[in-house]
XYZ file of C-alpha atoms in Angstrom:
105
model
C -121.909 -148.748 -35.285
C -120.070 -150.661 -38.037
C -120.937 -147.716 -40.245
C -119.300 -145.113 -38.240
C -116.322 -146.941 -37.863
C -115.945 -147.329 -41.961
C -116.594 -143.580 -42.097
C -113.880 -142.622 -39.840
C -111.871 -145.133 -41.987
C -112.651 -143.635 -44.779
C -111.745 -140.680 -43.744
C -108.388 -141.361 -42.090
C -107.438 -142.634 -46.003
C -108.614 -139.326 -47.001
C -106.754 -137.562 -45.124
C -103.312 -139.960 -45.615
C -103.580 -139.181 -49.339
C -104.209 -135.365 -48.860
C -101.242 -135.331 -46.635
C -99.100 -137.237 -49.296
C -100.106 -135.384 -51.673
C -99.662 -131.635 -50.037
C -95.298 -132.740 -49.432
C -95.110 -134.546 -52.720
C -95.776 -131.429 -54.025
C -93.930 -129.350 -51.935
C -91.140 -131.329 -52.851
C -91.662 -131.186 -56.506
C -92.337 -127.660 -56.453
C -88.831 -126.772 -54.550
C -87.382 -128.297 -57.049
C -88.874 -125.585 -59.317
C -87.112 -122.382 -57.063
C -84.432 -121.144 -58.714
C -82.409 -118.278 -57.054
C -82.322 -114.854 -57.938
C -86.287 -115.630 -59.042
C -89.063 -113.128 -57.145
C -90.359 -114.275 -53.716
C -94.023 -113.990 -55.131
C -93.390 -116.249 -57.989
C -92.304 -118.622 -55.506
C -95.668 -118.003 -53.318
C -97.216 -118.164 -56.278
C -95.618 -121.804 -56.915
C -95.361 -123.271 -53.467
C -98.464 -121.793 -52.002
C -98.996 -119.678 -48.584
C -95.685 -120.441 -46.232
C -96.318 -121.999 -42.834
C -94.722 -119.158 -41.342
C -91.138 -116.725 -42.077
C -88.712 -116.676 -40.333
C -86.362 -113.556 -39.661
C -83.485 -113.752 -39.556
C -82.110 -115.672 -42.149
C -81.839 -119.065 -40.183
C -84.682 -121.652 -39.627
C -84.141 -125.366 -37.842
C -80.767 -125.172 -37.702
C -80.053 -123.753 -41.466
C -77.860 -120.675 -41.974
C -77.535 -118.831 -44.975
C -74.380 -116.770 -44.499
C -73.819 -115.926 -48.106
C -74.997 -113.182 -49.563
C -77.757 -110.163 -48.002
C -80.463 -113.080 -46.966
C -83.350 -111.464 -44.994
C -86.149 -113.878 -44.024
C -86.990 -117.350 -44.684
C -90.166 -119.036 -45.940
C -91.042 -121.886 -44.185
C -92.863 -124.856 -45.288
C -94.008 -127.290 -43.036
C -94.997 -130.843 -44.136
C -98.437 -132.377 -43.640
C -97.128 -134.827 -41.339
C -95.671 -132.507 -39.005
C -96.707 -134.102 -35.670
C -95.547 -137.015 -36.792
C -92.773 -136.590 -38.729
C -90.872 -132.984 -38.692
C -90.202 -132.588 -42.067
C -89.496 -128.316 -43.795
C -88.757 -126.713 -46.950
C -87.473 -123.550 -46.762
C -86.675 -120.546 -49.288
C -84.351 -118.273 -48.325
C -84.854 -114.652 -49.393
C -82.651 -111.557 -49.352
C -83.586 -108.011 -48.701
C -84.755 -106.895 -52.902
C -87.555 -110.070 -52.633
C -85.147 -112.506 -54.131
C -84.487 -116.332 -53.474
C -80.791 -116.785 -52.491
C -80.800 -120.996 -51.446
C -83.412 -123.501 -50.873
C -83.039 -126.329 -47.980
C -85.274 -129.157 -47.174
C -84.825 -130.085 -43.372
C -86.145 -133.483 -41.334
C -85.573 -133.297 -37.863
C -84.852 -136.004 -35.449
């Protein structure tokens, strides 16, 4: 019994340090987005977004400048726990316009 308990320890570490890992470098990485740079270098980058959002608003961000079509949305780790986003915004030619990190109450 004492061994499955250290297991499931073990594993609840693992998957702490994935999960710090996976927004550390989300963060780092949106750092990295410049506008006016191709939305598959920023795929590329970044990785596979959580989801897009159409149209150009996600959690309460606007992008009002500009011809912004979608949004990619990346969603941290943590999620359930903590509601934490970075999003790319993207106009209509496949081209980053803003970037936004969002936490949510």
């Amino acid at each position: 019994m004492r061994n499955v308990f250290l297991v499931i320890i073990l594993l609840l570490i693992g998957v702490v340090i994935y999960g710090v890992y996976h927004d550390r470098r989300l963060d780092a990485r949106l750092n990295q987005v410049f506008p006016q740079e191709p939305e598959s270098v920023v795929k590329a980058a970044m990785g596979t977004p959580s989801s897009v959002s159409s149209p150009c608003s996600a959690y309460g961000t606007t992008i009002t400048l500009g011809d912004c079509d979608h949004v990619l949305v990346y969603r941290s780790f943590f999620y359930s726990l903590h509601p934490k986003f970075w999003l790319v915004f993207v106009d209509a030619k496949g081209l980053t316009t803003a970037t936004s990190r969002q936490n949510l109450p």
